[in-house]
PDB file of C-alpha atoms in Angstrom:
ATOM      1  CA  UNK A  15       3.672 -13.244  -9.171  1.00 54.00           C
ATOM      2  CA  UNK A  16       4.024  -9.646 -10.036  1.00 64.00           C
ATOM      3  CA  UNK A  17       7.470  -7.465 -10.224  1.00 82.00           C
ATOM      4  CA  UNK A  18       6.182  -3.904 -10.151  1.00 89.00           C
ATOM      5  CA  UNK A  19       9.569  -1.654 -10.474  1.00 91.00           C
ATOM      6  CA  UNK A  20       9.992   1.913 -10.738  1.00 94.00           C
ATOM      7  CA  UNK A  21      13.115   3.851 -10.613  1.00 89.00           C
ATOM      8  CA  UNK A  22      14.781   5.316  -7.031  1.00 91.00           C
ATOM      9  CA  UNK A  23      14.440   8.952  -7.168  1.00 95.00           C
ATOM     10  CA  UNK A  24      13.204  12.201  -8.667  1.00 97.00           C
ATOM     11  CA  UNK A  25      13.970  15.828  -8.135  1.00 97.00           C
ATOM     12  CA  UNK A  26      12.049  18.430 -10.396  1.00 97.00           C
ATOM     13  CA  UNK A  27      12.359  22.404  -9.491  1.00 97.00           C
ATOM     14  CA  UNK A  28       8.548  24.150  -8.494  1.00 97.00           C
ATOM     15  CA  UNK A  29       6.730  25.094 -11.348  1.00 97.00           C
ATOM     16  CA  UNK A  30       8.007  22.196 -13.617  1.00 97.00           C
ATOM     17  CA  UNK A  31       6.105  18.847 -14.718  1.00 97.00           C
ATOM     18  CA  UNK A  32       7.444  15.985 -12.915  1.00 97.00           C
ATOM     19  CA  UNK A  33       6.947  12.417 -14.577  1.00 97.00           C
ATOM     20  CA  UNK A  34       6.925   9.431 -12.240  1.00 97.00           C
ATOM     21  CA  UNK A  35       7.313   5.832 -14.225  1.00 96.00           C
ATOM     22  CA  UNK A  36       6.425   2.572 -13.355  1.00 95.00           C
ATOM     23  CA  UNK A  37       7.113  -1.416 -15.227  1.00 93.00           C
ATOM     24  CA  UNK A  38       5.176  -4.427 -14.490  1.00 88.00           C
ATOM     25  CA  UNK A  39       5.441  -7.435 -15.333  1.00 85.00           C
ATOM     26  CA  UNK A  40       2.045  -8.990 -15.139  1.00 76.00           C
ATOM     27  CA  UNK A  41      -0.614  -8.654 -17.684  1.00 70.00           C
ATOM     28  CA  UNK A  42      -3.681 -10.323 -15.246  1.00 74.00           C
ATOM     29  CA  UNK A  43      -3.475  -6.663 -13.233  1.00 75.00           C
ATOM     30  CA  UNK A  44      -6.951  -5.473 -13.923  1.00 81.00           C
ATOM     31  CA  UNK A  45      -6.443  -1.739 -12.203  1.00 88.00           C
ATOM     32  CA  UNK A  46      -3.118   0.242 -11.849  1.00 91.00           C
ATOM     33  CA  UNK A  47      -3.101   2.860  -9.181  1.00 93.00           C
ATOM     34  CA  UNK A  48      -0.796   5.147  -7.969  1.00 96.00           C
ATOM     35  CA  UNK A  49      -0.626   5.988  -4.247  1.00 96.00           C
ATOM     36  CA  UNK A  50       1.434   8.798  -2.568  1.00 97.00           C
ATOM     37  CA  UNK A  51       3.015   8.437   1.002  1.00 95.00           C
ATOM     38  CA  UNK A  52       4.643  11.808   3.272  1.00 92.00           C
ATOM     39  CA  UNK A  53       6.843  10.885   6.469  1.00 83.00           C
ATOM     40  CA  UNK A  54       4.554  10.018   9.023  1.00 78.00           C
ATOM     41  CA  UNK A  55       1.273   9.600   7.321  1.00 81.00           C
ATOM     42  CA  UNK A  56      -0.967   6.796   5.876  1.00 83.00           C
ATOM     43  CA  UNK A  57      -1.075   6.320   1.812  1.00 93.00           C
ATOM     44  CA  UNK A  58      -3.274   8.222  -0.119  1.00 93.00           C
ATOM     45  CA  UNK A  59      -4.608   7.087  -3.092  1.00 93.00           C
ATOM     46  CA  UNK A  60      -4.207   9.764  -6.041  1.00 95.00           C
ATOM     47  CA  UNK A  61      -5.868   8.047  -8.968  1.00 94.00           C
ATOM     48  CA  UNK A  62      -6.353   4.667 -11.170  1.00 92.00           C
ATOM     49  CA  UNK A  63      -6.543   3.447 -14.473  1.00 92.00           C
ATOM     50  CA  UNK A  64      -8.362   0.511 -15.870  1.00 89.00           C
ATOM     51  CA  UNK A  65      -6.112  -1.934 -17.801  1.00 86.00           C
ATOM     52  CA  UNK A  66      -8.424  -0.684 -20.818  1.00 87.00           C
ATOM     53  CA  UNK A  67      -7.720   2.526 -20.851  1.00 89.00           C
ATOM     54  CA  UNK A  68      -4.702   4.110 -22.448  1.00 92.00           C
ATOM     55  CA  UNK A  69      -5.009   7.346 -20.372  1.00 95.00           C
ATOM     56  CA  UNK A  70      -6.459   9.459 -17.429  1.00 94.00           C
ATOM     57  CA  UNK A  71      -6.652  12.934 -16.597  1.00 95.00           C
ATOM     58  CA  UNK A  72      -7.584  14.350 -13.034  1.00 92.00           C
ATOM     59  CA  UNK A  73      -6.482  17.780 -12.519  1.00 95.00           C
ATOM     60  CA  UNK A  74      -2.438  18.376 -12.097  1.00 96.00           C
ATOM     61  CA  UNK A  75      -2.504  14.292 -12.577  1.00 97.00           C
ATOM     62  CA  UNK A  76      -2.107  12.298 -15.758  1.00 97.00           C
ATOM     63  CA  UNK A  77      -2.218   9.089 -16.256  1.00 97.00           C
ATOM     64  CA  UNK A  78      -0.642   7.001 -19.256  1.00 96.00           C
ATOM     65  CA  UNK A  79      -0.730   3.511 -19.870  1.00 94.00           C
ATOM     66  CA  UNK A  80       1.319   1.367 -22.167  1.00 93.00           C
ATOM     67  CA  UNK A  81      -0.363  -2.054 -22.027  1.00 89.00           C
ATOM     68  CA  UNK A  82       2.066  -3.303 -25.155  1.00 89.00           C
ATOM     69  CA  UNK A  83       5.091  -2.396 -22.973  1.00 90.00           C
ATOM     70  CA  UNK A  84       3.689  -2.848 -19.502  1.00 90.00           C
ATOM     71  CA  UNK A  85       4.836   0.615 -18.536  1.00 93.00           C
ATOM     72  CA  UNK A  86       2.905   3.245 -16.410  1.00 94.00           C
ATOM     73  CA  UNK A  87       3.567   6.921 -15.891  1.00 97.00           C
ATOM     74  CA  UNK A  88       2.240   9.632 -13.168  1.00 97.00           C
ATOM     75  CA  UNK A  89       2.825  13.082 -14.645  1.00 98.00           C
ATOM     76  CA  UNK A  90       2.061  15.710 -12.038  1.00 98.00           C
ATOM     77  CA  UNK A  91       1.826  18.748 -14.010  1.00 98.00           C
ATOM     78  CA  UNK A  92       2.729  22.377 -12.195  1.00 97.00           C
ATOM     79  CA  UNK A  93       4.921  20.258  -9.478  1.00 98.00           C
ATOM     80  CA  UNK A  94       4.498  22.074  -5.956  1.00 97.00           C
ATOM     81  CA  UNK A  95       6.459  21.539  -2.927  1.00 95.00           C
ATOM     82  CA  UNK A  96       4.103  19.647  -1.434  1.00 94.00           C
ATOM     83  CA  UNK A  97       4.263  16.956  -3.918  1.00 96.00           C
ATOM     84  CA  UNK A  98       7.367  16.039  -2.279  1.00 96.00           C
ATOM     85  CA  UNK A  99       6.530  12.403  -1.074  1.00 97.00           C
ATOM     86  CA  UNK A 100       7.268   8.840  -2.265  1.00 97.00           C
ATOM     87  CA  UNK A 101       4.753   7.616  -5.249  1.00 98.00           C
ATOM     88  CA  UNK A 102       4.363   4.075  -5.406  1.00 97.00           C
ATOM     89  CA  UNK A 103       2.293   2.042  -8.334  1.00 95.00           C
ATOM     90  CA  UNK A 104       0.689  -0.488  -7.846  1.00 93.00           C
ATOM     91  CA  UNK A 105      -1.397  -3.262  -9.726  1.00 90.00           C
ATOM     92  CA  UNK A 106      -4.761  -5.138  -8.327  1.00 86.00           C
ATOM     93  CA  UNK A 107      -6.834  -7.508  -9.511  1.00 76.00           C
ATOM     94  CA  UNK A 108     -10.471  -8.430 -10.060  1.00 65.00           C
ATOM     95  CA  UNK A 109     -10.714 -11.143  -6.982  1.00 67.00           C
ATOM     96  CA  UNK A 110      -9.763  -9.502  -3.890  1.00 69.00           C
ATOM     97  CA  UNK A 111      -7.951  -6.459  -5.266  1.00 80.00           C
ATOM     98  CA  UNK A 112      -4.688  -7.366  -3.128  1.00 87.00           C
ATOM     99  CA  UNK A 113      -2.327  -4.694  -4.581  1.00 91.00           C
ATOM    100  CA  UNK A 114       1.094  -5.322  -5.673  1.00 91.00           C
ATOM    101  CA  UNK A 115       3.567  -2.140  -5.041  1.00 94.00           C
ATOM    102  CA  UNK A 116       6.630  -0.727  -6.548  1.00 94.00           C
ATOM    103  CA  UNK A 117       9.614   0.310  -4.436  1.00 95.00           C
ATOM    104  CA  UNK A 118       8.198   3.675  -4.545  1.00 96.00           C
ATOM    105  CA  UNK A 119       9.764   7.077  -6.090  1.00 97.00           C
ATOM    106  CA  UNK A 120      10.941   9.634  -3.850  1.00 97.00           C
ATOM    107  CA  UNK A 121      10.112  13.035  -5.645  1.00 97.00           C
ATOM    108  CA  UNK A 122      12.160  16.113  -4.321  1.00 97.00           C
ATOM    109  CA  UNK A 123      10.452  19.792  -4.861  1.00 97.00           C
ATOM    110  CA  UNK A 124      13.055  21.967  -4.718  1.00 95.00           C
ATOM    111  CA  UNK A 125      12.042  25.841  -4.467  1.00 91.00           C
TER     112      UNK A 125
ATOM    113  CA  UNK B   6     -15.124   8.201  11.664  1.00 54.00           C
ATOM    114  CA  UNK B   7     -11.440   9.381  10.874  1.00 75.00           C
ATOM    115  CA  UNK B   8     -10.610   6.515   9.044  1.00 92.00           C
ATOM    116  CA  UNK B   9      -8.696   3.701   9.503  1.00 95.00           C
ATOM    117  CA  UNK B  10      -7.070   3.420  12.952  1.00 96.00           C
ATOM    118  CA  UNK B  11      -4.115   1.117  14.097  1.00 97.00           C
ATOM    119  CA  UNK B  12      -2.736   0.523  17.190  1.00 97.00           C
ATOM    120  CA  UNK B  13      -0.371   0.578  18.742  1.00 97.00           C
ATOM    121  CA  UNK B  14       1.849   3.128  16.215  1.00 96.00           C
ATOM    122  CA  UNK B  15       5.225   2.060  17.642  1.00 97.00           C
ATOM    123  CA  UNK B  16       6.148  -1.064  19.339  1.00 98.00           C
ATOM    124  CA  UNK B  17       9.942  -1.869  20.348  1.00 98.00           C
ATOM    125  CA  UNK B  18       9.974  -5.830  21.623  1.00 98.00           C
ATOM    126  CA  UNK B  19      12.613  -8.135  22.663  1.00 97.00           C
ATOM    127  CA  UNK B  20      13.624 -11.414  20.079  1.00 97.00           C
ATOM    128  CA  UNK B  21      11.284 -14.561  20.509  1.00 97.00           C
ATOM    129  CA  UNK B  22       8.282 -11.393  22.357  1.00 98.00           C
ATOM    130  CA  UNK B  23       5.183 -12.180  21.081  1.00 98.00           C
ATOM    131  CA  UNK B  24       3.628  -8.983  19.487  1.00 98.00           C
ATOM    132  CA  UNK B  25      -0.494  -8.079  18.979  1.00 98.00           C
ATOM    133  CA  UNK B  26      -1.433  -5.373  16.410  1.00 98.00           C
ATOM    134  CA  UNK B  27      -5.018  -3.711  15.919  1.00 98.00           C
ATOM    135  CA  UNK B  28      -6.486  -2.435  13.089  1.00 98.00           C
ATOM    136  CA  UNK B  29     -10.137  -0.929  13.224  1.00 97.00           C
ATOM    137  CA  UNK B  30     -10.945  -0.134   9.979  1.00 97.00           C
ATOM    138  CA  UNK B  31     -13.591   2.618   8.250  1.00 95.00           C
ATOM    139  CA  UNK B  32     -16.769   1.643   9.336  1.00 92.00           C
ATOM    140  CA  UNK B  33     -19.355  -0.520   7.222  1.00 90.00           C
ATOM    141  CA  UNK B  34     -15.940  -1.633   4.865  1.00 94.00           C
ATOM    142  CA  UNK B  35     -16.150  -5.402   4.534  1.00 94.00           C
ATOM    143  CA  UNK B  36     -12.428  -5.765   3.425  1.00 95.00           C
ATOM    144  CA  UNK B  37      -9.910  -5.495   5.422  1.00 97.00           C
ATOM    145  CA  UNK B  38      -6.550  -6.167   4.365  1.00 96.00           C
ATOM    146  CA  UNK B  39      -2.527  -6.788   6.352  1.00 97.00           C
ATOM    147  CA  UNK B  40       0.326  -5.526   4.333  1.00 97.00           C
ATOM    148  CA  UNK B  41       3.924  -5.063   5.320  1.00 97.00           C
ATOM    149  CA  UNK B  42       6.794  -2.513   4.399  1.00 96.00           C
ATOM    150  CA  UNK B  43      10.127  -2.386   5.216  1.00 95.00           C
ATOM    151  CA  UNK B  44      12.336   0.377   5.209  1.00 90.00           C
ATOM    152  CA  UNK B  45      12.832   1.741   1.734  1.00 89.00           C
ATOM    153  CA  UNK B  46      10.353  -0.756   0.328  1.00 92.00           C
ATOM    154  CA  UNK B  47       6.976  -0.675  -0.797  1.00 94.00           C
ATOM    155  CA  UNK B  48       3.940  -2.396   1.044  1.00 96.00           C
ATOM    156  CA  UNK B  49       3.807  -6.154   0.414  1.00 95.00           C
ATOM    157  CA  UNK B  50       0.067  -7.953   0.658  1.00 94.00           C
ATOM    158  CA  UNK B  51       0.048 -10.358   3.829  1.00 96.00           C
ATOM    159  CA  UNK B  52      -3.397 -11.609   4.000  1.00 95.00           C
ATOM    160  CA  UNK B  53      -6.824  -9.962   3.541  1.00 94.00           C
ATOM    161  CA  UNK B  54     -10.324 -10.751   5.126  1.00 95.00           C
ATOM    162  CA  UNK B  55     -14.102 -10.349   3.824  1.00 94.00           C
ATOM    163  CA  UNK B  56     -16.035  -9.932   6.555  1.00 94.00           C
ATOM    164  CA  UNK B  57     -15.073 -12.282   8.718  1.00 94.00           C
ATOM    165  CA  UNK B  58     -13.639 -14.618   6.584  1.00 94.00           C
ATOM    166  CA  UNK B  59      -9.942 -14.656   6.079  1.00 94.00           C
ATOM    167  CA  UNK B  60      -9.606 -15.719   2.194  1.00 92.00           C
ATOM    168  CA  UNK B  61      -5.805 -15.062   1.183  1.00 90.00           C
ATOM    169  CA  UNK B  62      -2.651 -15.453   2.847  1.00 91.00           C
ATOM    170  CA  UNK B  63       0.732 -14.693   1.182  1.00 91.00           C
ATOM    171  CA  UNK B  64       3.380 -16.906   1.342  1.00 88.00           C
ATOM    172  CA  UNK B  65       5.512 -14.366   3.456  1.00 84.00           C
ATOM    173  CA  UNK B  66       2.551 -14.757   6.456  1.00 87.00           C
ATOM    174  CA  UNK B  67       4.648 -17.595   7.951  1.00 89.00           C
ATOM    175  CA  UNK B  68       3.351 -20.270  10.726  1.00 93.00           C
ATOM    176  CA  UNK B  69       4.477 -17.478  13.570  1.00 96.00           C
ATOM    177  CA  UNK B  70       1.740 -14.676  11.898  1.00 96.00           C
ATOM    178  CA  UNK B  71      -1.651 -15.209  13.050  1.00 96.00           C
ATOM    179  CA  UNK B  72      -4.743 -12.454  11.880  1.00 97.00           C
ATOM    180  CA  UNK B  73      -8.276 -12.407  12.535  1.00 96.00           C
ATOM    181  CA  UNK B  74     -11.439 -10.334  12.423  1.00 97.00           C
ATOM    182  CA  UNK B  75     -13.733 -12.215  14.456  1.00 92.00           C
ATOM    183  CA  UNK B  76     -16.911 -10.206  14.689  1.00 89.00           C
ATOM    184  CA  UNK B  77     -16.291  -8.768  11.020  1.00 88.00           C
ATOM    185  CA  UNK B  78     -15.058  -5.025  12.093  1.00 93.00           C
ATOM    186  CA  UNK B  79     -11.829  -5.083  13.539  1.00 97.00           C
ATOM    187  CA  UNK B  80      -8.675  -7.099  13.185  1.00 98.00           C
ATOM    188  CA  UNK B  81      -5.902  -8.360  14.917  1.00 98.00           C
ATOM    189  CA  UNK B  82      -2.360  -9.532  13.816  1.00 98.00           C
ATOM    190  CA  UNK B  83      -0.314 -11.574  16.221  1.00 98.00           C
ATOM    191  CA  UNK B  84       3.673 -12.494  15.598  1.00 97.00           C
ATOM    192  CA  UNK B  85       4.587 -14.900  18.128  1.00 97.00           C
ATOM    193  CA  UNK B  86       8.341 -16.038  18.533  1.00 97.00           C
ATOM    194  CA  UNK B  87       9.730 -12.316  17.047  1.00 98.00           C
ATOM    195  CA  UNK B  88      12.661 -12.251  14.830  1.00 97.00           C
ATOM    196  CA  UNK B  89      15.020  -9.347  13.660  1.00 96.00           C
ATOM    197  CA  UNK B  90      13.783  -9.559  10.091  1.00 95.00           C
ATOM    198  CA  UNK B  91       9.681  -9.021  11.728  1.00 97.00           C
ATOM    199  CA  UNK B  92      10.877  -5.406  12.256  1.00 97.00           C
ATOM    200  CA  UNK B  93       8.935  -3.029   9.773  1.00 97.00           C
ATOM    201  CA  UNK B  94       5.683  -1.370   9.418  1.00 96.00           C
ATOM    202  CA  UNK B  95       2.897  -3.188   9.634  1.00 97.00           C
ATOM    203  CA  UNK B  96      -0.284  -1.158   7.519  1.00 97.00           C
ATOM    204  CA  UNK B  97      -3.716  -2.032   7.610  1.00 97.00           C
ATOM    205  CA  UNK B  98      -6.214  -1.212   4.990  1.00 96.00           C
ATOM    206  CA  UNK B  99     -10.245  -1.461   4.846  1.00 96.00           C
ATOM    207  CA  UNK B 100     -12.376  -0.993   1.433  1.00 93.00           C
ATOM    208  CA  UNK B 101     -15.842  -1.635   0.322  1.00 91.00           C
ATOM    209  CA  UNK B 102     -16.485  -4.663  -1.924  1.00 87.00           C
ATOM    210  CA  UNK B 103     -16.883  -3.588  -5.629  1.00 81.00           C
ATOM    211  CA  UNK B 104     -15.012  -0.102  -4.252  1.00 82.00           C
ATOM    212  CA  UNK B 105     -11.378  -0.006  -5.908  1.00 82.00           C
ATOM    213  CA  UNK B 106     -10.197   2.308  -3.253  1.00 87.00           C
ATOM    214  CA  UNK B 107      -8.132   0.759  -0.390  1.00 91.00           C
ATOM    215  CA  UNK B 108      -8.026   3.199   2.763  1.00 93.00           C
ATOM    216  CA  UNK B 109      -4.948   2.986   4.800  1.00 94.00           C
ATOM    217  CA  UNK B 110      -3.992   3.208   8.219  1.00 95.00           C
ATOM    218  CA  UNK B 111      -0.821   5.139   9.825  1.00 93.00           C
ATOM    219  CA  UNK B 112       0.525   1.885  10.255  1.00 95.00           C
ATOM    220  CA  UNK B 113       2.301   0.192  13.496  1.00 97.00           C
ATOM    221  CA  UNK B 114       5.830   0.302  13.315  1.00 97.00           C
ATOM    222  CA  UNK B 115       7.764  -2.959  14.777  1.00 98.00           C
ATOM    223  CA  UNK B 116      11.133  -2.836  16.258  1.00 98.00           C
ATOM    224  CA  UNK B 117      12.297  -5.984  17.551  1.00 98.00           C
ATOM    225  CA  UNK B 118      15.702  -6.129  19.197  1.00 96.00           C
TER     226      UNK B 118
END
């Protein structure tokens, strides 16, 4: 099966870029996504990237993808305090999409 | 439609209780999916249903779990016999076939004592 890790925690000052990474270890994970989850609430989706694609860009969010290494990265460009949540990758496939998640990454805003 | 509701959020039951959960998920989303997180962890896939149809189960969904989505829209999951190590949050997701976008619940959160 899949190991999805990503390191423990981040803390970034407002203002700055924050950059959120991610390692997998299998190759079969046909979409990479990275979800965001604040105390109390459901998880939001925040983008994807095809297994194809190298990179995405959505507003504050970037995307990379390093197929050859099997790493992933979130940068969140402009951080604001409330970014401050846990991000958690995760991979899906083709057949049912069940998603595999990381431990998450709590990211700390500070003023 | 608010999205995907589960219910109860909290439930605090005694060892060897048997526990229901429900999930009603987005309307018209054929997919509805069970996934479990424990404190400090990320979600883990239980078991997942097409329509009615339940077509995985992970190997942690143990003899004692039991889900179901009878008429197609909403689901159940039952834990009969609870143990210390069932305590955790218990998420619920629905999604349109050929729609990469899982929608999550709040989630229930299980305490068993």
């Amino acid at each position: 099966g899949e190991d999805v890790e990503q390191s423990l925690f981040l803390s970034v000052r407002e203002g700055d870029s924050s950059v959120i990474n991610c390692t997998y270890t299998d190759s079969s994970s046909t979409y990479l996504y990275w979800y965001k989850q604040e105390p109390g609430a459901g998880l939001q989706l925040l983008t994807y990237i095809f297994s194809n694609m190298d990179m995405k860009q959505d507003q504050r969010l970037t995307v990379l993808l390093n197929k050859k290494d099997k790493h992933l990265s979130l940068r969140i460009a402009d951080t604001q305090t409330g970014d401050s949540a846990i991000y958690f990758c995760a991979g899906g496939s083709n057949a049912g999409n069940m998603l595999t998640f990381g431990g998450g990454t709590r990211l700390m805003v500070k003023p | 439609d608010t999205g995907v509701s589960q219910n109860p959020r909290h439930k605090i039951t005694k060892r060897g209780q048997n526990v229901t959960f429900r999930c009603d998920p987005i309307s018209e989303h054929n997919r509805l999916y069970w996934y479990r997180q424990t404190l400090g962890q990320g979600p883990e896939f239980l078991t997942y249903f097409q329509n009615e149809a339940q077509l995985e189960k992970s190997r942690l969904l143990s003899d004692r779990f039991s889900a179901e989505r009878p008429k197609g829209s909403f689901s159940t999951l039952e834990i009969q016999r609870t143990e210390q190590g069932d305590s955790a949050m218990y998420l619920c997701a629905s999604s349109l076939v050929g729609n990469l976008e899982q929608f999550f619940g709040p989630g229930t959160r299980l305490t068993v004592l």
